[in-house]
mmCIF file of C-alpha atoms in Angstrom:
data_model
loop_
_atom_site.group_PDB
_atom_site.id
_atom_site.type_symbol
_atom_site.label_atom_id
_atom_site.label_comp_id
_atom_site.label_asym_id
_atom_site.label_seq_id
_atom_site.Cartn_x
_atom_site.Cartn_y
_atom_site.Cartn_z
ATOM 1 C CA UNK A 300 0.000 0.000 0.000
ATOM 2 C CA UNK A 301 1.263 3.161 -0.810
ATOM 3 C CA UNK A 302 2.219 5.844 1.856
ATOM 4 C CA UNK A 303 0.047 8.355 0.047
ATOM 5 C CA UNK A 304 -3.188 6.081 0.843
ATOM 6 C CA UNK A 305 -1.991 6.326 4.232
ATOM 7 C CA UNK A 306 -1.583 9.507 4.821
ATOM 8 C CA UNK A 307 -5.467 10.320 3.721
ATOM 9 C CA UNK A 308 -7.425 7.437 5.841
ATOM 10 C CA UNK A 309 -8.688 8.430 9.130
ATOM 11 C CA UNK A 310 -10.869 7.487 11.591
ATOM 12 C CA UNK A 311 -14.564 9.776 11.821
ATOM 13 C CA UNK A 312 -17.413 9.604 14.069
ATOM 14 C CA UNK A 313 -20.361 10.815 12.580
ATOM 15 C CA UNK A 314 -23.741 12.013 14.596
ATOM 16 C CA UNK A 315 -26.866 10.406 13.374
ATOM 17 C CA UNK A 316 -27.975 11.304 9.730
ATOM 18 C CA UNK A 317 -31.574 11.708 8.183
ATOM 19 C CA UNK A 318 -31.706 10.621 4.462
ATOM 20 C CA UNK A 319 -34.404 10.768 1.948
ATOM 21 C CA UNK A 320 -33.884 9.749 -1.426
ATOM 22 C CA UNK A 321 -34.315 6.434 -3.906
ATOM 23 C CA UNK A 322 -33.237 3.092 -3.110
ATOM 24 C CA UNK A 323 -31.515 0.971 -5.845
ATOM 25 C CA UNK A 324 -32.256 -3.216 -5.972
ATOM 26 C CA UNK A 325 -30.461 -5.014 -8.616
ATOM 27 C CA UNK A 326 -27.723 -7.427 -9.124
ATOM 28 C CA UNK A 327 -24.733 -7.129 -7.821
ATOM 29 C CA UNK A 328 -22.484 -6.473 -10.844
ATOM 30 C CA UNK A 329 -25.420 -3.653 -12.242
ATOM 31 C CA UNK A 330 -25.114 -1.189 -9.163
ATOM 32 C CA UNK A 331 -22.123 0.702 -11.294
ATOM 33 C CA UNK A 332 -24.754 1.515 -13.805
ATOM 34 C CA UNK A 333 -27.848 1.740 -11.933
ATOM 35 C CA UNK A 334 -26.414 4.140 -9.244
ATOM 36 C CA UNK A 335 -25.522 6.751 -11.369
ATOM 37 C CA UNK A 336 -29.254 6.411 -12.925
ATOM 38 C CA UNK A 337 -30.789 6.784 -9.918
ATOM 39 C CA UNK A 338 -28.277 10.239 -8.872
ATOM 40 C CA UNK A 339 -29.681 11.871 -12.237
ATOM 41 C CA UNK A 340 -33.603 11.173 -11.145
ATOM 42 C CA UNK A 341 -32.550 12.484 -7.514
ATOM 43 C CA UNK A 342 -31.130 15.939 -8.972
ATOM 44 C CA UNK A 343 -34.356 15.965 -10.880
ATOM 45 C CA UNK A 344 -36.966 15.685 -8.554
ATOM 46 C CA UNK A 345 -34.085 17.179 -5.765
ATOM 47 C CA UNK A 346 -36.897 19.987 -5.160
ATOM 48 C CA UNK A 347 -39.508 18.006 -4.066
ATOM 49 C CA UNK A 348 -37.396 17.161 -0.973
ATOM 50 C CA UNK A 349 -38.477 19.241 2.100
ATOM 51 C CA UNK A 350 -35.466 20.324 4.971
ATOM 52 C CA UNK A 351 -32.136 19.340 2.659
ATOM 53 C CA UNK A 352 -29.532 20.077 4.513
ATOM 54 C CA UNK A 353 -26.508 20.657 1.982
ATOM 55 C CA UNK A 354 -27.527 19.956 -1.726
ATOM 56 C CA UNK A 355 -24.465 19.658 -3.296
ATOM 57 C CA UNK A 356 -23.919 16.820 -1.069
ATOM 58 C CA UNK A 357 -25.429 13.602 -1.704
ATOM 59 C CA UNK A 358 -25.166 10.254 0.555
ATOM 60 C CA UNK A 359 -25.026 6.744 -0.630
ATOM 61 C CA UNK A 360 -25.854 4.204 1.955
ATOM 62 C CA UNK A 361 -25.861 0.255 2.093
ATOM 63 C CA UNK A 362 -24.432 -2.572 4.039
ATOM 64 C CA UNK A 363 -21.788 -5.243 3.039
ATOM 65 C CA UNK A 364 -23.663 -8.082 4.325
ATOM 66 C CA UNK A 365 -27.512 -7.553 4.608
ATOM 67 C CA UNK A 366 -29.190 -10.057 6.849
ATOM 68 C CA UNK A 367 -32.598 -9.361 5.454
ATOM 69 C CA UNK A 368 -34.738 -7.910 2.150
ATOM 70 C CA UNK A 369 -35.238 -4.988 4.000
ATOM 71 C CA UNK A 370 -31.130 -3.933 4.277
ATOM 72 C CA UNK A 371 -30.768 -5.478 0.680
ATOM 73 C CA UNK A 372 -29.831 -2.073 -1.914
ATOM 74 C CA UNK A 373 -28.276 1.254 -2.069
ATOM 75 C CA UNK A 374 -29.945 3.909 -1.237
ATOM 76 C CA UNK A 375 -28.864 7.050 -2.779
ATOM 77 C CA UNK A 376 -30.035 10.300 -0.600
ATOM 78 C CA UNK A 377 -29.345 13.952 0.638
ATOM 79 C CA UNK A 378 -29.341 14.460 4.225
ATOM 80 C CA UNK A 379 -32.321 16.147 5.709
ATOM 81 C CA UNK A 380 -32.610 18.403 8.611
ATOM 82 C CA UNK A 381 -36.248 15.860 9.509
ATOM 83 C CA UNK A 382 -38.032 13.344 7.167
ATOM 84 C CA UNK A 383 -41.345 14.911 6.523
ATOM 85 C CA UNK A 384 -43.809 13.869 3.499
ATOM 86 C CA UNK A 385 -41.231 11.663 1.984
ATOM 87 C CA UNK A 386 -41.757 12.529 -1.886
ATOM 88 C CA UNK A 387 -43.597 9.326 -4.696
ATOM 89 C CA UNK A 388 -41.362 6.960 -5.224
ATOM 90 C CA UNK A 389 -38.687 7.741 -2.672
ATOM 91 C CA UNK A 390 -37.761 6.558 0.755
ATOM 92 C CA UNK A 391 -36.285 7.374 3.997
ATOM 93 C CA UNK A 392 -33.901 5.963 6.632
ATOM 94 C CA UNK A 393 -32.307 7.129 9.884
ATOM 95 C CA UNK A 394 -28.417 5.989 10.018
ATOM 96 C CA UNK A 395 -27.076 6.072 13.355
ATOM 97 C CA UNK A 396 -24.339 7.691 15.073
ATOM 98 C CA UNK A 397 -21.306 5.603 14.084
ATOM 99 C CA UNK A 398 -17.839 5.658 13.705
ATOM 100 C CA UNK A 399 -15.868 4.877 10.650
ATOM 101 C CA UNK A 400 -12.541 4.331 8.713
ATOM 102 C CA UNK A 401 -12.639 7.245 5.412
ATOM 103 C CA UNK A 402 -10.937 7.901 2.548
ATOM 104 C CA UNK A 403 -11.681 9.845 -0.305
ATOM 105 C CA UNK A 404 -11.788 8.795 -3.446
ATOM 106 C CA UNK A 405 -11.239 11.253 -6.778
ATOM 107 C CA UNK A 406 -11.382 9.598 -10.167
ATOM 108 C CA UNK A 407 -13.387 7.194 -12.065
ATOM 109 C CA UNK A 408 -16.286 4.765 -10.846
ATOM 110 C CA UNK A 409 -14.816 2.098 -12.306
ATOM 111 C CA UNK A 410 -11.701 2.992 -10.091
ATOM 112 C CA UNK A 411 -13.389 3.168 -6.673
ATOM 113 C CA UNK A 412 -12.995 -0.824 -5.857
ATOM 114 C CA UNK A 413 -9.418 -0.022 -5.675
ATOM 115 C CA UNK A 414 -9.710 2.974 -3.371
ATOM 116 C CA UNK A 415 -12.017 0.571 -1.388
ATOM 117 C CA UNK A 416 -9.373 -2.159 -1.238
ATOM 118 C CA UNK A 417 -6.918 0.614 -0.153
ATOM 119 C CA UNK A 418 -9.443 1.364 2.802
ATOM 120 C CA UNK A 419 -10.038 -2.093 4.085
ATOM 121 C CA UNK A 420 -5.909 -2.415 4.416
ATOM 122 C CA UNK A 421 -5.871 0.610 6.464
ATOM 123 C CA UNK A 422 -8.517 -0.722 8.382
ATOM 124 C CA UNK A 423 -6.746 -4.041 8.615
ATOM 125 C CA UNK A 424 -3.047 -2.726 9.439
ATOM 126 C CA UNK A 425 -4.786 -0.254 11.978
ATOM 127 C CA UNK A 426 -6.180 -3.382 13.811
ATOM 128 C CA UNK A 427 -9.865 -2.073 13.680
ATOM 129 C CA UNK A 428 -12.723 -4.530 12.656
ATOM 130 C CA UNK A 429 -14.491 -3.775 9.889
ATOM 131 C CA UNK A 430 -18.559 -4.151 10.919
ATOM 132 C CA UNK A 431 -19.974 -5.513 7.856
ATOM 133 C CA UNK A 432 -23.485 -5.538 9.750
ATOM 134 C CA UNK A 433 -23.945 -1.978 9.595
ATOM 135 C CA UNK A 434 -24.797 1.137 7.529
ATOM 136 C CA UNK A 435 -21.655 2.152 5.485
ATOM 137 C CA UNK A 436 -21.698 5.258 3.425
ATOM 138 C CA UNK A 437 -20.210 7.432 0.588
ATOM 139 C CA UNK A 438 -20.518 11.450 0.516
ATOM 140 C CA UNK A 439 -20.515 12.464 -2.569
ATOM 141 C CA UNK A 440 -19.079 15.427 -3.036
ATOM 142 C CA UNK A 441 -18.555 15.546 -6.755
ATOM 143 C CA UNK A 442 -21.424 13.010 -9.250
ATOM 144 C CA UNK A 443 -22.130 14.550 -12.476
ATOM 145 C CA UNK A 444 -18.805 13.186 -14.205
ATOM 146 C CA UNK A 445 -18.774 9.134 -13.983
ATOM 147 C CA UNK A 446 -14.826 9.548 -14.738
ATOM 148 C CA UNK A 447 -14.423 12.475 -11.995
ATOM 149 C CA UNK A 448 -15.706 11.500 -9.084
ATOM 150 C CA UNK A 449 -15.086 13.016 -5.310
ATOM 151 C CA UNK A 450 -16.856 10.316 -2.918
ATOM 152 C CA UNK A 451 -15.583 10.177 0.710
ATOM 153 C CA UNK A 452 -15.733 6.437 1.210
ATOM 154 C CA UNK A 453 -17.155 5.787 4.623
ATOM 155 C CA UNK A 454 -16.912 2.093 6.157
ATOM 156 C CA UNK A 455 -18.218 1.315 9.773
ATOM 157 C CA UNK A 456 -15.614 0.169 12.321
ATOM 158 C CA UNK A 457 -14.904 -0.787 15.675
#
């Protein structure tokens, strides 16, 4: 692993977040494609969302290993102030206060598994435990170019 890598990995503890957004279901190896489907409809129909807190900011949610239908997705979201008439077609979820290993990741979609696999090995060498149980996220700061992307990459730890 490079030192760079190193060097921008830390450890975050975030409060609690309200989302409201779209959640994505399909295949495994269609999320690349579908994801960035979904982010167009959610800038769309952004203004039907009441209480956004930052909308240049969107925030991708989903666990590694979902132990029912129900946690089974990504759900693609900005961050409300409170959930409140939750718009046709869209959904909501509370994510709870948790604390995670981050590293941002600027490039290409089809680069992020890398940046990923950078993460977990910081996670690993660091002797925390990734918890592949709960809510993991990405902030994106930067979506409307597939090949320029600025996602903060967000995996729960203990």
């Amino acid at each position: 692993m490079s030192e760079q890598a190193l060097v921008h990995a830390a450890v975050k503890e975030l409060r609690e977040m309200k989302l409201a957004g779209f959640r994505v279901l399909c295949p495994g190896d269609q999320y690349i494609k579908e994801i960035p489907k979904a982010i167009s409809l959610l800038n769309e129909r952004s203004g039907e969302i009441k209480h956004v807190l930052n909308p240049h900011q969107l925030v991708g949610a989903f666990f590694v290993e979902e132990s029912s239908q129900e946690e089974d997705g990504y759900w693609i979201c900005f961050e409300v102030k409170e959930i409140e008439k939750v718009p046709t077609g869209m959904t909501s979820l509370v994510i709870p206060a948790q604390k995670y290993a981050s590293l941002r990741h600027k490039g290409s979609n089809h680069e992020i598994g890398n940046s990923y696999s950078k993460l977990h090995g910081w996670i690993e060498e660091k002797g925390y435990s990734r918890l592949k149980d709960k809510w993991h996220l990405e902030i994106h700061h930067k979506w409307n170019n597939l090949n320029d992307l600025d996602i903060e990459l967000l995996d729960a730890i203990k």
